[in-house]
mmCIF file of C-alpha atoms in Angstrom:
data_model
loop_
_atom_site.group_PDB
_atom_site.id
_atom_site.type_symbol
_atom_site.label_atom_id
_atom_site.label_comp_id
_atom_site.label_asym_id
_atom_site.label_seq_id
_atom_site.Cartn_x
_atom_site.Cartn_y
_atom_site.Cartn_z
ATOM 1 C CA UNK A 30 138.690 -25.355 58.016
ATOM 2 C CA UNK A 31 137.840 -21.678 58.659
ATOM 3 C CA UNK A 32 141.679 -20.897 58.724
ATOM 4 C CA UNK A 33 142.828 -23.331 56.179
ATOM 5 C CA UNK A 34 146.591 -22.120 54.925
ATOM 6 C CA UNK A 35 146.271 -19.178 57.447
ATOM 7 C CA UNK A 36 149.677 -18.940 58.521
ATOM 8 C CA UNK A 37 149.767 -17.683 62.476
ATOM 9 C CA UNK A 38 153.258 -16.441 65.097
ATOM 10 C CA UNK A 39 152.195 -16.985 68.646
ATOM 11 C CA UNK A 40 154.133 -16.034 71.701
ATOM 12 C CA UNK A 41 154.687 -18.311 74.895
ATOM 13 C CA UNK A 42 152.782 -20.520 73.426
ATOM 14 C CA UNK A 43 153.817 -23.811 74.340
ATOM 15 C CA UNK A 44 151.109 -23.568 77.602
ATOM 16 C CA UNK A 45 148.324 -22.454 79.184
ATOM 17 C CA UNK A 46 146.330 -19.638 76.858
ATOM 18 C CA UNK A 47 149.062 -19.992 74.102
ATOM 19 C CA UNK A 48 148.976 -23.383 74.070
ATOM 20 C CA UNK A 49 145.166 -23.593 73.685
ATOM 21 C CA UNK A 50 144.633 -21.538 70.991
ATOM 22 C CA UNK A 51 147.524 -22.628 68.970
ATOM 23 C CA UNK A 52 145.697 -26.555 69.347
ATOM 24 C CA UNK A 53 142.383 -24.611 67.933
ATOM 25 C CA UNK A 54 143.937 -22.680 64.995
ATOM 26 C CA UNK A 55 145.830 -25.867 64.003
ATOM 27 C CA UNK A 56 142.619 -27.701 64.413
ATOM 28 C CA UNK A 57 140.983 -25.184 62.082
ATOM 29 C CA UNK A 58 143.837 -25.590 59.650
ATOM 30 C CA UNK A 59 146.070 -23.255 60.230
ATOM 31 C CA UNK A 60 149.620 -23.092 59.807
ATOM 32 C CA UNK A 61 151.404 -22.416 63.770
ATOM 33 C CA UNK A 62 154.943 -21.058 64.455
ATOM 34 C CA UNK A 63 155.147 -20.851 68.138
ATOM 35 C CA UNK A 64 158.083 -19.980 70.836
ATOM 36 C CA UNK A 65 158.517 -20.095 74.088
ATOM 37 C CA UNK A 66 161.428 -20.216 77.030
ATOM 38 C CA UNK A 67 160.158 -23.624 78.281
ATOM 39 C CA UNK A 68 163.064 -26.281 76.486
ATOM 40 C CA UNK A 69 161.132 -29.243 77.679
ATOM 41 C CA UNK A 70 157.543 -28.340 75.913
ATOM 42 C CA UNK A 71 159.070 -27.320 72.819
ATOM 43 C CA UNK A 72 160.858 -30.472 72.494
ATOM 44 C CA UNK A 73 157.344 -31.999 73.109
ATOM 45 C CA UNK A 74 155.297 -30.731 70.463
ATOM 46 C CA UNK A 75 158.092 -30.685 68.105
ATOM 47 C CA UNK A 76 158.382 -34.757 68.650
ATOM 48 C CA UNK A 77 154.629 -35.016 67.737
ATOM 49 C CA UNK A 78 154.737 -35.547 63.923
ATOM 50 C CA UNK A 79 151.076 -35.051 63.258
ATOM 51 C CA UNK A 80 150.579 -31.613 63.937
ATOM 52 C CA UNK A 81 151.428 -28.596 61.802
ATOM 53 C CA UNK A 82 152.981 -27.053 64.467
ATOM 54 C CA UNK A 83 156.419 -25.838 64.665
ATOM 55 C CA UNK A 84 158.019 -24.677 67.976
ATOM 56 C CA UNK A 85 160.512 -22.442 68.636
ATOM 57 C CA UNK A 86 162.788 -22.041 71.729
ATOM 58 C CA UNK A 87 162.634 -17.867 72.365
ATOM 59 C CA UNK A 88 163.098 -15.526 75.511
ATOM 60 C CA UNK A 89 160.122 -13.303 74.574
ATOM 61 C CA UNK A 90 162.696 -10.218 76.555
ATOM 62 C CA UNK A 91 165.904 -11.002 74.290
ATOM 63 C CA UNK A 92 165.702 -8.797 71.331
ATOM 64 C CA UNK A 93 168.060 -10.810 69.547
ATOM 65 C CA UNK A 94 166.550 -14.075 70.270
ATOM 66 C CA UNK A 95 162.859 -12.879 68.921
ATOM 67 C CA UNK A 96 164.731 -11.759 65.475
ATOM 68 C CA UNK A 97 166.227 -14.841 65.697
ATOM 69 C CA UNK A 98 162.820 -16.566 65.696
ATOM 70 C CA UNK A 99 161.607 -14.695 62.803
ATOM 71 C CA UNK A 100 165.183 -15.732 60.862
ATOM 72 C CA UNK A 101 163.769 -19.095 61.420
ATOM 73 C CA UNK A 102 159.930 -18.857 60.164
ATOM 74 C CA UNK A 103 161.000 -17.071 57.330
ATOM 75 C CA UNK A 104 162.613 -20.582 56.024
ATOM 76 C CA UNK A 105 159.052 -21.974 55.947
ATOM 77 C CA UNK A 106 157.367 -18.771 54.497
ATOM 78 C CA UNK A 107 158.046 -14.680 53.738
ATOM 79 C CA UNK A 108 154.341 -13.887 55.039
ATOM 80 C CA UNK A 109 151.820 -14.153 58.078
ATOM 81 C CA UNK A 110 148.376 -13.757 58.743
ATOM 82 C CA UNK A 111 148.457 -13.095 62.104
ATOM 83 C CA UNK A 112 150.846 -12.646 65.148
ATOM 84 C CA UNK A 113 149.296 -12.828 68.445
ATOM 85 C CA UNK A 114 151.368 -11.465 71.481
ATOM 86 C CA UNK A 115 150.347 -14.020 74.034
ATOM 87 C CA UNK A 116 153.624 -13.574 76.159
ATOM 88 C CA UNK A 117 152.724 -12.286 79.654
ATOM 89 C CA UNK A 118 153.574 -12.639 83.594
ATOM 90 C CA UNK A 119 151.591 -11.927 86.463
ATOM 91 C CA UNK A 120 154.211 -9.805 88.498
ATOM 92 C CA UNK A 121 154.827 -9.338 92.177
ATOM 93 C CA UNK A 122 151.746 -9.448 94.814
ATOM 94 C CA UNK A 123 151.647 -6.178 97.196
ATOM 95 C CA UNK A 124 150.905 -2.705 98.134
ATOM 96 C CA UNK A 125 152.444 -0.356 95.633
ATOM 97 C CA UNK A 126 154.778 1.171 98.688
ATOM 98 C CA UNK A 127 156.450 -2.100 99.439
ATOM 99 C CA UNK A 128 157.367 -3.686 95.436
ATOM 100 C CA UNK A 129 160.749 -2.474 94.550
ATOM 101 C CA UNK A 130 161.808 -1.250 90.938
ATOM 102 C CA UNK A 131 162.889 -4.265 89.874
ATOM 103 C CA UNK A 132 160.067 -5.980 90.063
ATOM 104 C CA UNK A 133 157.876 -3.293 88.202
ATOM 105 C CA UNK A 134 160.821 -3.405 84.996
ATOM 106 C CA UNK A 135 160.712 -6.949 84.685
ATOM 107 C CA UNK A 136 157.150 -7.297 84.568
ATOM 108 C CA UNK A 137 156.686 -4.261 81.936
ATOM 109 C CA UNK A 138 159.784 -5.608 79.933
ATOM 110 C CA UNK A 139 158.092 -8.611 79.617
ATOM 111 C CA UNK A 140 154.369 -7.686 79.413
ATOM 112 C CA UNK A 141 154.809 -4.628 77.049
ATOM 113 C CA UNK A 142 158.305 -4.109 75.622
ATOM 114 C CA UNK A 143 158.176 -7.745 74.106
ATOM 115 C CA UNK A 144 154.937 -7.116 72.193
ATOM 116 C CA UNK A 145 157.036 -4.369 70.520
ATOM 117 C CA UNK A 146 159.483 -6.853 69.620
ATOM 118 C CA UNK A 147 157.465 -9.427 68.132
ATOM 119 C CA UNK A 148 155.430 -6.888 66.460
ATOM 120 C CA UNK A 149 158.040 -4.891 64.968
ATOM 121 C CA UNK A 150 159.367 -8.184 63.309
ATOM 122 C CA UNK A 151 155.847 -9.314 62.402
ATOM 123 C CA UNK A 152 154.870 -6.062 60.680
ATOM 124 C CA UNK A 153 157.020 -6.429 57.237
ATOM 125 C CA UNK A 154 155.942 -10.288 56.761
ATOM 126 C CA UNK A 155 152.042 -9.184 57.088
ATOM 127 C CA UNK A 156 152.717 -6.714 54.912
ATOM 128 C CA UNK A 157 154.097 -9.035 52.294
ATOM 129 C CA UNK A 158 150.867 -10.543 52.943
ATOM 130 C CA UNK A 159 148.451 -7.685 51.818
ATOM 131 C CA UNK A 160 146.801 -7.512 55.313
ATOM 132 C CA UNK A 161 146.351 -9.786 58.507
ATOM 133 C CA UNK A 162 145.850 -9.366 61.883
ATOM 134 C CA UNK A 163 147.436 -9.269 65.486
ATOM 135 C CA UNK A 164 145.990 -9.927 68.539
ATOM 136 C CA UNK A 165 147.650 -8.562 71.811
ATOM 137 C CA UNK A 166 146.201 -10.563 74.690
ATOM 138 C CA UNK A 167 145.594 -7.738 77.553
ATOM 139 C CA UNK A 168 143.211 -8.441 80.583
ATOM 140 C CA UNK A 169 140.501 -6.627 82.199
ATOM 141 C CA UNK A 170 142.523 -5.401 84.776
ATOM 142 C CA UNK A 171 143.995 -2.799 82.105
ATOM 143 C CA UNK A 172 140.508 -1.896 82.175
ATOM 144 C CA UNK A 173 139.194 -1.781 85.787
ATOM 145 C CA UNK A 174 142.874 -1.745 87.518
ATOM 146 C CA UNK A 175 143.826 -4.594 90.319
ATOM 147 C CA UNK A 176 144.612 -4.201 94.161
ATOM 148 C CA UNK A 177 147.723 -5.160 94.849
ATOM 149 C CA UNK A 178 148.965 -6.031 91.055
ATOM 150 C CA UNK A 179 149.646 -2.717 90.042
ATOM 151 C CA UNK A 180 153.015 -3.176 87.386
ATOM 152 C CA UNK A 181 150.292 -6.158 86.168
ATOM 153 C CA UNK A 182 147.467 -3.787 85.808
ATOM 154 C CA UNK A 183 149.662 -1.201 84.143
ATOM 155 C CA UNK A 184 151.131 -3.459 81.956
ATOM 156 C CA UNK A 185 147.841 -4.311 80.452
ATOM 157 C CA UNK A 186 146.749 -0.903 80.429
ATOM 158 C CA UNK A 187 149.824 0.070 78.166
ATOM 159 C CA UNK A 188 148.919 -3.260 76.055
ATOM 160 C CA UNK A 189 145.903 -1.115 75.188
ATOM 161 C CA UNK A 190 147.079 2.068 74.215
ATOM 162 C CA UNK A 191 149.614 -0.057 72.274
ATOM 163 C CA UNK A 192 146.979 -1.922 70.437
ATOM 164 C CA UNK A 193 144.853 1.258 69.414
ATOM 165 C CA UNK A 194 148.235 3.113 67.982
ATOM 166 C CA UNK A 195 148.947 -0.012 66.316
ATOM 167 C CA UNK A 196 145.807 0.034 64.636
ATOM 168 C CA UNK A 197 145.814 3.679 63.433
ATOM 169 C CA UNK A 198 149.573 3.343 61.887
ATOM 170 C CA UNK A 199 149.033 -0.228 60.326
ATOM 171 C CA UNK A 200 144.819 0.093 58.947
ATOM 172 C CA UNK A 201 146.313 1.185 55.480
ATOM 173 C CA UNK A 202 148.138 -1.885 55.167
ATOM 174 C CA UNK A 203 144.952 -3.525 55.510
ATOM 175 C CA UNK A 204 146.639 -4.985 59.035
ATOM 176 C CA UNK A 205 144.066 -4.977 61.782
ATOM 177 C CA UNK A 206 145.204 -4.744 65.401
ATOM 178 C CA UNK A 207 142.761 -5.846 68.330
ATOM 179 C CA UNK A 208 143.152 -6.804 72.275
ATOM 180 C CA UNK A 209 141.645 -9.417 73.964
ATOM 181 C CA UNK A 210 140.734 -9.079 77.261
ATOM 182 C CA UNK A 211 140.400 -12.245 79.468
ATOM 183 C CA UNK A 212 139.056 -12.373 82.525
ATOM 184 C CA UNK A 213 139.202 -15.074 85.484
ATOM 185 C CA UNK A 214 140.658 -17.601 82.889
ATOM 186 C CA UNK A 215 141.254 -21.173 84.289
ATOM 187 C CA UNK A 216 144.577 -22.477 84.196
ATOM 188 C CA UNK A 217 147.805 -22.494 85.890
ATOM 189 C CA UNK A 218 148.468 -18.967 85.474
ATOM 190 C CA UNK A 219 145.233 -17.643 88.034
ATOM 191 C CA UNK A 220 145.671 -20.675 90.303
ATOM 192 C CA UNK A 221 149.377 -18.953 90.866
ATOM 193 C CA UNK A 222 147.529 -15.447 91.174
ATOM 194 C CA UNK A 223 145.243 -16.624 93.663
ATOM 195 C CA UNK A 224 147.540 -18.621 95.705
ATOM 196 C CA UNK A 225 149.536 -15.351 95.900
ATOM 197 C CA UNK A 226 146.408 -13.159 96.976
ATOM 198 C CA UNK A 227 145.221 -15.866 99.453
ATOM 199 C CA UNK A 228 148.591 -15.753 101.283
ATOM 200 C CA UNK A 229 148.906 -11.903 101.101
ATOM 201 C CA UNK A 230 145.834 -11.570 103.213
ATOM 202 C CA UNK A 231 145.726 -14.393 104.816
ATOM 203 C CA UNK A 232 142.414 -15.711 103.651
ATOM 204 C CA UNK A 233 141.599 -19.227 101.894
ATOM 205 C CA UNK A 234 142.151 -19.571 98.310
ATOM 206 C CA UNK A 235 138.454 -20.874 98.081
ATOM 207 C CA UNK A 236 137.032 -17.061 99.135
ATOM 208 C CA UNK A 237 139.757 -15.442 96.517
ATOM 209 C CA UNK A 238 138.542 -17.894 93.503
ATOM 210 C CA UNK A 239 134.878 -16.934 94.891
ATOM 211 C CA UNK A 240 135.145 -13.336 94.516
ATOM 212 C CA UNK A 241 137.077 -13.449 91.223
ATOM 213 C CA UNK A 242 134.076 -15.462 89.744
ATOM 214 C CA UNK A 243 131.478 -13.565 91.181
ATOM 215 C CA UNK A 244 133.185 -10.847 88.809
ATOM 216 C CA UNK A 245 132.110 -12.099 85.673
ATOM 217 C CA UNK A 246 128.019 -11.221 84.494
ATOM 218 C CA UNK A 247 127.885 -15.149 83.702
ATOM 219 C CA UNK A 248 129.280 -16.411 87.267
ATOM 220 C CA UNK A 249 131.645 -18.821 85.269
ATOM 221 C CA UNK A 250 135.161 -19.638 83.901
ATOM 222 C CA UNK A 251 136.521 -18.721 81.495
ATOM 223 C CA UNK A 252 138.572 -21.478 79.589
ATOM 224 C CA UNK A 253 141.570 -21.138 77.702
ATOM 225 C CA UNK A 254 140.141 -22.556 74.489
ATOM 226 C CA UNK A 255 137.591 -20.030 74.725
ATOM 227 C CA UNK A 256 140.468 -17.402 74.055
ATOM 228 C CA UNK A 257 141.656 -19.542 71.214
ATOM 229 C CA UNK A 258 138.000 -19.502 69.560
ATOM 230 C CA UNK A 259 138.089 -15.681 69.836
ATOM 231 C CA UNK A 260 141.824 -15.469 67.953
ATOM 232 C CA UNK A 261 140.477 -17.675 65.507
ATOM 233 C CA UNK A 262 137.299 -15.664 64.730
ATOM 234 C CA UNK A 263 140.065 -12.445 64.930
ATOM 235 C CA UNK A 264 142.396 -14.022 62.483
ATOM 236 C CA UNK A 265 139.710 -14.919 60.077
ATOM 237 C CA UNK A 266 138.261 -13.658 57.105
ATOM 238 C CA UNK A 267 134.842 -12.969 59.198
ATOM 239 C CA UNK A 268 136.789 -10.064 61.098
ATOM 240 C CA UNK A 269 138.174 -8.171 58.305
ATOM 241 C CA UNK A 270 136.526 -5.383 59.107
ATOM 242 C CA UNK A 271 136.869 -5.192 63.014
#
């Protein structure tokens, strides 16, 4: 019960990396407000009576609707331990030349401007807490950059720069601010990425998964839990200091 009464505000978190580490928080007792845009997985969890999970239904973009989502945690409790900004999309596959504008906002409305949102309405309610923690989920390609996902690779790159500002203004609050950067994470998310790639070049979706692999120093997977076990080390008392 490493986060026993730990109360934690995830973002699209009803699948894939959200919904993985929201099952190991809970598992490690913590309390889980979630969201998300997908009706028929919130109505899913929310059905499941032996969880400690509540779920929201949110459009991570819709100002209004992510105040909205914080009206309705705040009936449960005025503080949080953690917010992590899970929300994220994997944008349009191509040469920078041929994406069009639209495609570039939506993925950097989405991928940035929304972890402003849900931060901005986190902030006071970790405050009332004395000190927690967020967690922006970025990627490596913020890092290293991406061929032909460049609003993707931007986005994360901003996610960064966010996360380190964060962590200057809030550190006297006792509020610590990290990013996670996942790799080649299985799940439905990549297999979508590297469908897109595979058909962009015209190569088999075998050779794409290959070279993404070959990427990481351990040859391997990454699995979504294993980003839930590194939020729940992040939200604990063991990283109060990181």
């Amino acid at each position: 019960m490493l986060l026993k009464n730990k109360k934690v505000v995830i973002s699209a978190g009803a699948s894939g990396i959200g919904w993985a580490t929201a099952k190991v928080l809970h598992r490690r007792g913590a309390k889980v407000f979630l969201c998300d845009i997908d009706e028929k997985r919130i109505q899913k969890i929310n059905q499941d009576k032996k969880n400690n999970i509540r779920a929201y239904l949110c459009d991570a973009d819709d100002e209004k609707g992510v105040r909205d989502f914080f009206r309705e945690i705040k009936k449960y409790t005025s503080s949080i331990d953690c917010l992590i900004n899970n929300v994220g999309i994997a944008g349009p596959t191509g040469v920078i030349e041929k994406l069009n504008a639209e495609n570039w906002n939506q993925t950097l409305k989405t991928n940035v401007i929304s972890h402003f949102l849900f931060t901005k309405n986190a902030i006071p309610m970790l405050k009332r807490n004395k000190g927690g923690s967020i967690i922006n989920i970025s990627s490596t390609a913020g890092v290293f950059g991406f061929p032909l996902r460049s609003p993707y690779a931007v986005s994360k790159a901003a996610t960064l720069s966010f996360t380190k500002t964060a962590a200057m203004e809030l550190g006297r609050y006792k509020i610590r601010v990290n990013a996670i950067l996942p790799g080649v994470t299985r799940g439905s998310r990549m297999n979508r990425v590297i469908d897109a790639k595979a058909k962009y070049l015209g190569v088999s979706k075998k050779s794409i998964e290959k070279d993404f692999v070959s990427m990481a120093s351990m040859n391997s997977w990454i699995e979504e839990e294993d980003i839930g076990k590194l939020c729940s080390f992040l939200m604990s008392d063991d990283s109060n200091k990181i």
